[in-house]
Coordinates of C-alpha atoms in Angstrom, one line a residue:
Chain A
X1 CA 0.0 0.1 -0.1
X2 CA 1.2 3.3 -0.7
X3 CA -0.3 7.0 -1.1
X4 CA 0.2 8.6 -4.1
X5 CA -0.9 12.0 -5.4
X6 CA -3.2 11.2 -8.4
X7 CA -5.3 13.1 -10.6
X8 CA -8.8 11.5 -11.2
X9 CA -7.5 10.3 -14.5
X10 CA -4.3 8.8 -12.9
X11 CA -6.4 7.4 -10.0
X12 CA -8.5 5.9 -13.2
X13 CA -5.3 4.5 -15.4
X14 CA -3.7 2.7 -12.0
X15 CA -6.7 1.0 -11.2
X16 CA -6.8 -0.6 -15.6
X17 CA -3.2 -1.4 -14.1
X18 CA -4.0 -3.2 -10.9
X19 CA -6.5 -5.3 -12.5
X20 CA -4.5 -6.7 -15.0
X21 CA -5.8 -5.5 -18.1
X22 CA -4.9 -7.0 -21.4
X23 CA -6.3 -4.6 -23.9
X24 CA -6.4 -0.9 -23.6
X25 CA -8.3 1.1 -26.8
X26 CA -7.3 5.0 -27.0
X27 CA -8.9 8.1 -28.8
X28 CA -8.5 11.0 -27.0
X29 CA -10.7 13.5 -26.1
X30 CA -10.7 16.3 -23.2
X31 CA -11.2 15.4 -20.4
X32 CA -10.4 11.7 -20.7
X33 CA -7.1 11.9 -22.6
X34 CA -4.5 11.9 -19.7
X35 CA -6.3 8.3 -18.8
X36 CA -5.5 6.8 -21.8
X37 CA -1.5 8.6 -22.0
X38 CA -1.0 6.9 -18.5
X39 CA -1.6 3.8 -19.8
X40 CA -0.2 3.8 -22.9
X41 CA 3.3 4.9 -20.8
X42 CA 2.8 2.0 -18.7
X43 CA 2.3 -0.4 -21.5
X44 CA 5.3 1.4 -23.3
X45 CA 7.5 1.1 -20.4
X46 CA 6.5 -2.6 -19.8
X47 CA 5.1 -1.8 -16.6
X48 CA 1.5 -3.4 -17.8
X49 CA 1.6 -6.1 -19.7
X50 CA -1.3 -5.2 -21.9
X51 CA -1.8 -4.1 -26.1
X52 CA -2.6 -0.7 -26.7
X53 CA -5.1 -0.1 -30.2
X54 CA -5.1 3.1 -31.2
X55 CA -8.3 3.8 -33.3
X56 CA -10.0 6.1 -35.8
X57 CA -12.7 6.7 -33.3
X58 CA -14.9 6.3 -30.1
X59 CA -16.8 4.0 -32.2
X60 CA -14.3 2.2 -33.3
X61 CA -12.4 2.2 -29.5
X62 CA -14.9 0.6 -28.1
X63 CA -15.7 -1.5 -30.5
X64 CA -12.0 -3.4 -30.5
X65 CA -12.1 -3.4 -26.6
X66 CA -15.4 -5.5 -27.1
X67 CA -13.7 -7.8 -29.2
X68 CA -11.2 -8.2 -27.2
X69 CA -13.3 -8.9 -24.6
X70 CA -15.2 -11.1 -26.5
X71 CA -12.1 -12.9 -26.8
X72 CA -11.9 -13.4 -22.8
X73 CA -9.2 -10.7 -21.8
X74 CA -10.0 -7.4 -19.3
X75 CA -10.5 -4.5 -22.0
X76 CA -10.6 -0.8 -21.0
X77 CA -11.0 2.3 -22.5
X78 CA -12.5 5.8 -21.3
X79 CA -13.9 8.9 -23.1
X80 CA -16.5 12.1 -22.6
X81 CA -18.9 14.0 -23.8
X82 CA -19.6 14.0 -27.7
X83 CA -16.4 11.1 -27.8
X84 CA -19.4 8.9 -25.8
X85 CA -22.3 9.9 -28.0
X86 CA -20.2 8.9 -31.1
X87 CA -20.1 5.5 -29.1
X88 CA -23.3 4.9 -28.2
X89 CA -24.4 2.6 -30.4
X90 CA -21.2 0.1 -29.6
X91 CA -22.5 -0.1 -25.8
X92 CA -25.7 -1.3 -27.1
X93 CA -23.7 -3.9 -28.3
X94 CA -21.3 -4.8 -25.6
X95 CA -24.2 -4.9 -23.0
X96 CA -26.6 -6.8 -25.4
X97 CA -24.0 -9.5 -25.9
X98 CA -23.1 -9.7 -22.4
X99 CA -19.9 -8.9 -22.1
X100 CA -18.3 -7.8 -19.2
X101 CA -16.1 -4.7 -19.4
X102 CA -15.3 -1.4 -17.5
X103 CA -15.2 2.2 -19.4
X104 CA -14.2 5.0 -17.6
X105 CA -16.5 8.6 -18.5
X106 CA -14.5 11.8 -17.6
X107 CA -18.4 14.0 -17.9
X108 CA -18.1 16.1 -19.6
X109 CA -21.1 18.5 -20.7
X110 CA -22.4 18.3 -24.7
X111 CA -22.5 21.4 -27.3
X112 CA -23.4 23.4 -29.0
X113 CA -21.5 25.3 -27.8
X114 CA -18.4 24.1 -27.0
X115 CA -17.5 23.6 -24.0
X116 CA -15.4 21.1 -22.2
X117 CA -16.4 21.9 -18.3
X118 CA -18.2 19.0 -16.3
X119 CA -22.2 18.1 -16.3
X120 CA -23.8 15.0 -16.8
X121 CA -25.3 14.8 -19.6
X122 CA -23.0 12.2 -21.5
X123 CA -23.2 9.7 -19.0
X124 CA -26.7 9.9 -18.2
X125 CA -27.4 9.7 -21.8
X126 CA -26.1 5.7 -21.7
X127 CA -28.8 4.5 -18.7
X128 CA -30.7 3.0 -21.2
X129 CA -28.2 0.5 -22.8
X130 CA -27.6 -1.9 -20.3
X131 CA -24.4 -1.0 -18.7
X132 CA -24.0 -0.5 -15.2
X133 CA -23.4 3.1 -14.1
X134 CA -22.1 4.7 -11.4
X135 CA -20.6 8.4 -10.3
X136 CA -17.7 8.7 -8.0
X137 CA -17.3 11.5 -5.6
X138 CA -13.3 11.7 -5.3
X139 CA -10.6 10.3 -6.8
X140 CA -10.0 7.4 -4.5
X141 CA -13.8 6.1 -5.3
X142 CA -12.3 6.4 -8.7
X143 CA -9.7 4.0 -8.3
X144 CA -11.6 1.5 -5.9
X145 CA -14.6 1.5 -8.0
X146 CA -12.9 0.9 -11.2
X147 CA -11.1 -2.3 -9.1
X148 CA -14.5 -3.3 -8.1
X149 CA -16.4 -2.6 -11.2
X150 CA -14.6 -5.4 -12.9
X151 CA -15.5 -8.2 -9.9
X152 CA -18.8 -6.7 -10.5
X153 CA -19.9 -7.3 -14.0
X154 CA -17.8 -10.5 -13.9
X155 CA -20.5 -12.1 -11.9
X156 CA -22.5 -14.9 -13.2
X157 CA -25.4 -13.1 -11.8
X158 CA -24.3 -9.8 -13.9
X159 CA -22.4 -10.1 -16.8
X160 CA -22.8 -6.8 -18.5
X161 CA -20.5 -3.8 -18.7
X162 CA -19.9 -1.2 -16.3
X163 CA -19.3 2.9 -16.5
X164 CA -17.1 4.6 -14.1
X165 CA -18.2 8.5 -14.3
X166 CA -15.7 10.9 -12.9
X167 CA -16.3 14.8 -13.2
X168 CA -14.7 16.5 -16.1
X169 CA -11.8 18.8 -14.3
X170 CA -13.6 18.6 -10.5
X171 CA -11.7 15.1 -10.0
X172 CA -10.4 14.4 -14.1
X173 CA -7.7 16.8 -13.5
X174 CA -7.5 17.4 -9.9
X175 CA -4.7 16.1 -7.6
X176 CA -5.7 14.6 -4.5
X177 CA -3.6 11.9 -2.4
X178 CA -5.2 8.2 -3.0
X179 CA -4.2 4.8 -1.9
X180 CA -3.1 2.8 -4.2
X181 CA -3.7 -1.1 -2.8
X182 CA -0.6 -3.7 -3.5
X183 CA -0.9 -5.5 -6.7
X184 CA -1.1 -8.9 -4.4
X185 CA -4.4 -7.7 -2.7
X186 CA -5.9 -6.9 -6.1
X187 CA -4.4 -10.3 -7.3
X188 CA -6.2 -11.9 -4.6
X189 CA -9.6 -9.7 -5.0
X190 CA -9.9 -10.5 -8.7
X191 CA -9.2 -13.5 -9.5
X192 CA -9.2 -15.3 -13.1
X193 CA -11.2 -13.6 -16.3
X194 CA -15.0 -14.6 -15.7
X195 CA -17.4 -14.4 -18.6
X196 CA -20.5 -16.0 -20.3
X197 CA -18.4 -16.9 -23.6
X198 CA -15.6 -16.7 -25.1
X199 CA -14.8 -16.6 -29.0
X200 CA -12.1 -19.0 -30.0
X201 CA -10.5 -20.9 -33.0
X202 CA -12.3 -24.6 -33.4
X203 CA -15.4 -23.4 -31.5
X204 CA -16.9 -21.6 -33.7
X205 CA -20.1 -19.0 -32.4
X206 CA -22.2 -16.6 -34.0
X207 CA -23.2 -13.8 -31.7
X208 CA -25.9 -11.5 -32.7
X209 CA -27.8 -13.6 -35.7
X210 CA -31.3 -12.3 -36.8
X211 CA -33.3 -14.0 -34.1
X212 CA -35.5 -16.8 -34.6
X213 CA -37.8 -15.7 -32.5
X214 CA -38.5 -12.4 -31.5
X215 CA -40.0 -13.5 -27.9
X216 CA -36.8 -15.4 -27.1
X217 CA -35.1 -11.4 -28.0
X218 CA -37.4 -10.3 -25.7
X219 CA -36.9 -12.1 -23.4
X220 CA -33.1 -11.5 -24.1
X221 CA -34.5 -7.4 -23.2
X222 CA -35.4 -8.9 -19.6
X223 CA -32.5 -10.7 -19.1
X224 CA -30.8 -7.3 -18.8
X225 CA -33.2 -6.3 -16.8
X226 CA -33.4 -8.7 -14.0
X227 CA -28.9 -9.0 -13.9
X228 CA -29.0 -5.3 -13.2
X229 CA -31.1 -6.2 -10.4
X230 CA -28.8 -8.8 -9.5
X231 CA -26.0 -6.3 -9.7
X232 CA -27.9 -4.3 -6.5
X233 CA -26.7 -7.7 -4.2
X234 CA -23.5 -8.2 -6.2
X235 CA -22.7 -4.2 -5.4
X236 CA -23.1 -4.2 -1.6
X237 CA -21.2 -7.6 -1.8
X238 CA -18.2 -6.2 -3.4
X239 CA -18.3 -2.9 -1.7
X240 CA -18.1 -5.2 1.5
X241 CA -15.1 -7.8 0.3
X242 CA -13.2 -4.4 -1.0
X243 CA -14.0 -2.9 2.4
X244 CA -12.4 -5.8 4.2
X245 CA -9.5 -5.9 2.4
X246 CA -8.9 -1.6 2.1
X247 CA -10.6 -0.6 4.8
X248 CA -12.6 1.7 2.6
X249 CA -15.8 0.9 1.8
X250 CA -18.4 3.1 0.4
X251 CA -22.5 1.4 1.1
X252 CA -22.9 0.4 -1.9
X253 CA -25.6 1.3 -4.5
X254 CA -26.3 4.5 -1.9
X255 CA -24.3 6.3 1.3
X256 CA -26.9 8.0 3.1
X257 CA -24.9 11.1 5.3
X258 CA -26.3 12.3 8.8
X259 CA -29.7 10.3 8.1
X260 CA -30.5 8.6 11.6
X261 CA -32.5 12.2 12.6
X262 CA -32.4 13.9 9.2
X263 CA -36.2 15.6 8.4
X264 CA -35.4 17.2 5.0
X265 CA -32.8 15.2 2.2
X266 CA -31.0 16.4 -0.5
X267 CA -30.4 13.4 -3.2
X268 CA -27.2 14.0 -5.6
X269 CA -24.8 12.3 -7.4
X270 CA -21.0 12.6 -8.6
X271 CA -18.0 15.0 -7.6
X272 CA -20.8 17.7 -5.8
X273 CA -21.6 15.4 -3.5
X274 CA -18.6 16.5 -1.3
X275 CA -20.3 20.3 -1.3
X276 CA -23.1 18.7 -0.4
X277 CA -21.9 17.1 2.7
X278 CA -20.2 20.5 3.7
X279 CA -23.6 22.1 3.2
X280 CA -25.5 19.4 5.2
X281 CA -22.8 20.1 7.8
X282 CA -23.6 23.7 8.1
X283 CA -26.9 23.4 7.4
X284 CA -27.0 21.7 10.8
X285 CA -24.5 23.6 12.8
X286 CA -25.6 27.6 11.5
X287 CA -29.2 26.7 10.3
X288 CA -30.1 23.8 12.9
X289 CA -31.8 22.0 9.7
X290 CA -32.3 18.3 10.7
X291 CA -30.7 17.6 6.9
X292 CA -29.5 15.0 5.5
X293 CA -27.7 13.7 2.1
X294 CA -28.2 10.6 0.3
X295 CA -25.2 9.7 -1.8
X296 CA -26.6 7.9 -5.2
X297 CA -23.4 5.9 -6.0
X298 CA -24.9 3.9 -9.1
X299 CA -27.8 5.3 -11.1
X300 CA -27.8 2.0 -12.8
X301 CA -28.9 -0.2 -11.4
X302 CA -31.2 2.3 -9.6
X303 CA -31.1 2.1 -5.7
X304 CA -34.9 1.5 -5.5
X305 CA -35.1 -0.3 -2.2
X306 CA -32.1 2.0 -0.8
X307 CA -34.2 5.3 -1.5
X308 CA -37.1 4.2 -0.1
X309 CA -35.6 3.2 3.1
X310 CA -33.7 6.3 3.8
X311 CA -36.7 8.7 2.6
X312 CA -39.4 6.9 3.7
X313 CA -40.3 9.1 6.4
X314 CA -38.8 12.3 4.8
X315 CA -40.7 15.9 5.2
X316 CA -39.0 16.5 2.0
X317 CA -36.9 15.8 -0.5
X318 CA -34.6 18.0 -2.7
X319 CA -32.8 16.1 -6.1
X320 CA -29.9 18.0 -7.6
X321 CA -29.3 17.5 -11.4
X322 CA -26.7 18.0 -13.2
X323 CA -28.2 17.4 -16.6
X324 CA -31.6 17.4 -17.9
X325 CA -34.3 15.3 -20.7
X326 CA -35.8 18.8 -21.9
X327 CA -39.3 18.4 -21.7
X328 CA -39.1 16.4 -18.6
X329 CA -37.4 16.8 -15.7
X330 CA -34.0 15.8 -14.6
X331 CA -33.0 12.1 -14.8
X332 CA -32.0 11.6 -11.0
X333 CA -35.0 13.0 -10.1
X334 CA -37.1 10.9 -12.1
X335 CA -36.3 7.7 -11.0
X336 CA -36.4 9.0 -7.2
X337 CA -40.2 10.2 -8.0
X338 CA -41.1 6.9 -9.4
X339 CA -39.4 4.7 -7.4
X340 CA -40.6 6.2 -4.3
X341 CA -44.2 6.4 -5.8
X342 CA -44.5 3.2 -7.1
X343 CA -43.5 2.4 -3.7
X344 CA -46.1 4.5 -1.6
X345 CA -43.8 7.2 -0.4
X346 CA -45.2 10.3 -0.6
X347 CA -43.1 12.8 0.7
X348 CA -42.6 16.3 -1.6
X349 CA -40.0 15.9 -3.9
X350 CA -38.4 19.1 -5.6
X351 CA -35.7 19.4 -9.2
X352 CA -33.2 21.4 -8.5
X353 CA -31.3 21.4 -12.0
X354 CA -28.1 23.1 -11.3
X355 CA -24.2 23.3 -12.4
X356 CA -25.6 22.6 -15.9
X357 CA -22.9 23.1 -18.6
X358 CA -20.2 23.3 -15.9
X359 CA -21.6 26.6 -14.2
X360 CA -20.0 26.2 -10.9
X361 CA -21.8 25.5 -8.1
X362 CA -20.4 25.5 -4.5
X363 CA -22.1 24.3 -1.0
X364 CA -23.4 27.9 -0.2
X365 CA -25.6 27.3 -3.4
X366 CA -26.7 24.4 -2.1
X367 CA -27.5 25.8 1.0
X368 CA -29.3 28.3 -1.0
X369 CA -31.8 25.9 -3.1
X370 CA -32.2 24.0 0.0
X371 CA -33.2 26.4 2.6
X372 CA -35.5 28.4 0.2
X373 CA -37.1 24.9 -0.5
X374 CA -37.4 23.5 2.7
X375 CA -39.0 26.8 4.4
X376 CA -41.7 26.3 1.8
X377 CA -42.3 23.3 3.1
X378 CA -42.1 23.9 6.2
X379 CA -44.8 26.5 5.9
X380 CA -47.4 25.3 3.2
X381 CA -46.0 21.6 3.8
X382 CA -45.2 21.3 -0.3
X383 CA -43.5 22.8 -2.8
X384 CA -44.5 25.6 -5.0
X385 CA -42.2 24.9 -7.9
X386 CA -41.1 21.1 -8.3
X387 CA -38.5 21.9 -11.1
X388 CA -36.2 24.6 -10.7
X389 CA -33.5 26.1 -12.8
X390 CA -30.9 27.1 -10.1
X391 CA -28.5 29.9 -11.2
X392 CA -26.6 30.8 -8.1
X393 CA -25.7 33.6 -6.2
Chain B
X1 CA -17.2 -21.0 -17.8
X2 CA -20.7 -21.0 -17.0
X3 CA -22.7 -18.8 -18.7
X4 CA -24.8 -18.0 -15.9
X5 CA -27.9 -18.9 -16.6
X6 CA -28.6 -16.1 -19.1
X7 CA -30.6 -15.9 -22.0
X8 CA -27.8 -14.9 -24.7
X9 CA -27.9 -14.0 -28.3
X10 CA -25.4 -16.8 -29.2
X11 CA -25.9 -19.5 -32.4
X12 CA -23.6 -22.6 -33.0
X13 CA -23.5 -21.9 -37.0
X14 CA -25.2 -24.8 -38.6
X15 CA -26.6 -25.2 -41.7
X16 CA -30.1 -22.8 -41.9
X17 CA -29.8 -21.7 -38.3
X18 CA -32.0 -18.6 -39.6
X19 CA -34.3 -20.8 -41.7
X20 CA -34.2 -20.9 -45.8
X21 CA -32.7 -18.1 -46.7
X22 CA -33.6 -18.8 -50.6
X23 CA -36.9 -17.8 -50.2
X24 CA -35.6 -14.2 -50.7
X25 CA -34.5 -14.7 -53.9
X26 CA -35.4 -12.3 -57.2
X27 CA -32.7 -13.7 -59.2
X28 CA -31.0 -17.2 -59.4
X29 CA -27.2 -18.5 -60.6
X30 CA -26.9 -21.4 -62.9
X31 CA -24.4 -23.1 -63.4
X32 CA -23.1 -24.7 -67.0
X33 CA -20.5 -27.5 -66.4
X34 CA -18.7 -27.5 -70.0
X35 CA -17.4 -24.0 -69.4
X36 CA -15.9 -24.9 -65.9
X37 CA -12.2 -24.6 -65.3
X38 CA -12.4 -25.5 -61.9
X39 CA -11.0 -22.3 -60.5
X40 CA -13.5 -23.0 -57.4
X41 CA -13.5 -18.7 -57.5
X42 CA -17.3 -19.2 -56.8
X43 CA -17.0 -21.5 -53.9
X44 CA -14.3 -18.9 -52.3
X45 CA -16.1 -16.0 -52.2
X46 CA -19.7 -17.2 -51.8
X47 CA -20.6 -15.4 -48.3
X48 CA -23.4 -18.0 -48.0
X49 CA -20.9 -21.0 -48.3
X50 CA -24.4 -22.7 -50.4
X51 CA -21.4 -23.7 -53.2
X52 CA -20.7 -27.4 -52.5
X53 CA -17.4 -28.7 -55.1
X54 CA -17.8 -31.9 -56.1
X55 CA -14.4 -34.3 -56.9
X56 CA -15.8 -37.5 -58.2
X57 CA -17.0 -36.6 -61.5
X58 CA -19.9 -35.3 -63.1
X59 CA -21.1 -31.3 -62.4
X60 CA -18.2 -30.0 -60.9
X61 CA -20.0 -27.5 -58.2
X62 CA -23.9 -27.7 -56.7
X63 CA -25.6 -24.7 -55.7
X64 CA -27.8 -25.3 -52.5
X65 CA -30.8 -23.2 -53.7
X66 CA -32.3 -23.7 -50.2
X67 CA -30.1 -21.1 -49.0
X68 CA -28.7 -18.9 -51.9
X69 CA -29.7 -15.6 -51.9
X70 CA -28.7 -14.9 -55.7
X71 CA -26.3 -12.2 -54.9
X72 CA -24.9 -13.0 -57.9
X73 CA -21.3 -12.6 -56.9
X74 CA -20.1 -15.9 -58.2
X75 CA -21.6 -15.1 -61.8
X76 CA -19.5 -11.9 -61.0
X77 CA -16.2 -13.5 -59.8
X78 CA -16.6 -16.6 -62.7
X79 CA -13.8 -16.1 -65.3
X80 CA -15.6 -18.0 -68.1
X81 CA -18.9 -17.3 -67.8
X82 CA -19.6 -20.8 -66.2
X83 CA -22.2 -19.6 -64.2
X84 CA -25.4 -16.9 -65.6
X85 CA -27.7 -14.9 -63.3
X86 CA -31.3 -15.4 -64.4
X87 CA -34.6 -14.1 -63.0
X88 CA -36.1 -15.9 -60.1
X89 CA -38.8 -18.8 -62.1
X90 CA -37.3 -17.8 -65.7
X91 CA -36.2 -20.2 -68.0
X92 CA -33.2 -22.2 -67.5

């Protein structure tokens, strides 16, 4: 074990190296580029036993690692924003083929206008592909969850690929101390590669041929859904196991911060959860609010049971989204409302759309939005405005 | 390796795994043995693997019309006009 100052991108690269990834495909895009650059350096210097494939596009990058993973090795790539959109078709292929692999997404907003800062538009646009999707809060979590994601995706109850999201620049290019586990620890944690099948000479297989029966085809889609549901348990188990090995456990799908006596909850995902912690501490210390924070680590599978558990008796819930489905609402809000409602939870829920296109959000902004909204609930029992575009001070 | 009991989009490459694809055909390749130089290009290029070589005499190739889609690639690569493309249902 050694503590190194690492950017979020270097933490992702170190995780891929420690997981003994054998094939990496690289296509540069800000703010992801230094992930694959670092991996290229590891491979070139002989520190990492892997092949680097330089490709002509993100679509090809994912196609290449998908092919390698289909052949039976751990494979990894990284992208962001427009690159992820260009990959979008291939995401369906990897998930539909049930091939486990891991990808880092340095979450960046979408153009136009041209913009390289963080928001969650790119990663949230992949929710329906069948990939597991988690959003990290800090660089240690980037490293830990990238390693864990290999174990989760390679569990036979899951057999689906997974994305680890890290916010552009706030994590990708910010250096933090990161505890690097020993190679032996990771080797114990991650034994040999597991996948449902692989392509080998002498054992011909066809993947993706025209289905003989559309009922079978639809059942494949249902099986992906059921495997996402089954992944909830696996994510919890793997989190516990990693915690026993390294002392770092994150609560599985969700972490609830200062929740035991909380009445009013903030819900969020990604790097700004760090600011939300600060806001909750200050809302309690300076304003006397019984504030709590639900950190959603995994948006796919969506943690219905944990959300219900923590929010069943909430007086109010404010969901912060860093992306929006125009004409509807923020994606985290939509999932939260849906799953609370179908589970019989009737707490008032509000959507605060903030930090889109990389607009800076501070703990003070989060406190402002919270105080204004919760004051309404305390006076009138509900929110006057359910979806609010919040621009800060 | 266990498939974990999942429903996978996999198939074994066996004859006719997707049904009799020859029913789609609108044009049909026909073979004239007299001009054949046994180059095997039609056999090599057929994307559906429906051309069989007969080493033991008789017509040099047999086309399996149950699966031939009538794409015409065999006709295109044939150097001696041994193969000809005609409308499906037309006179041979």
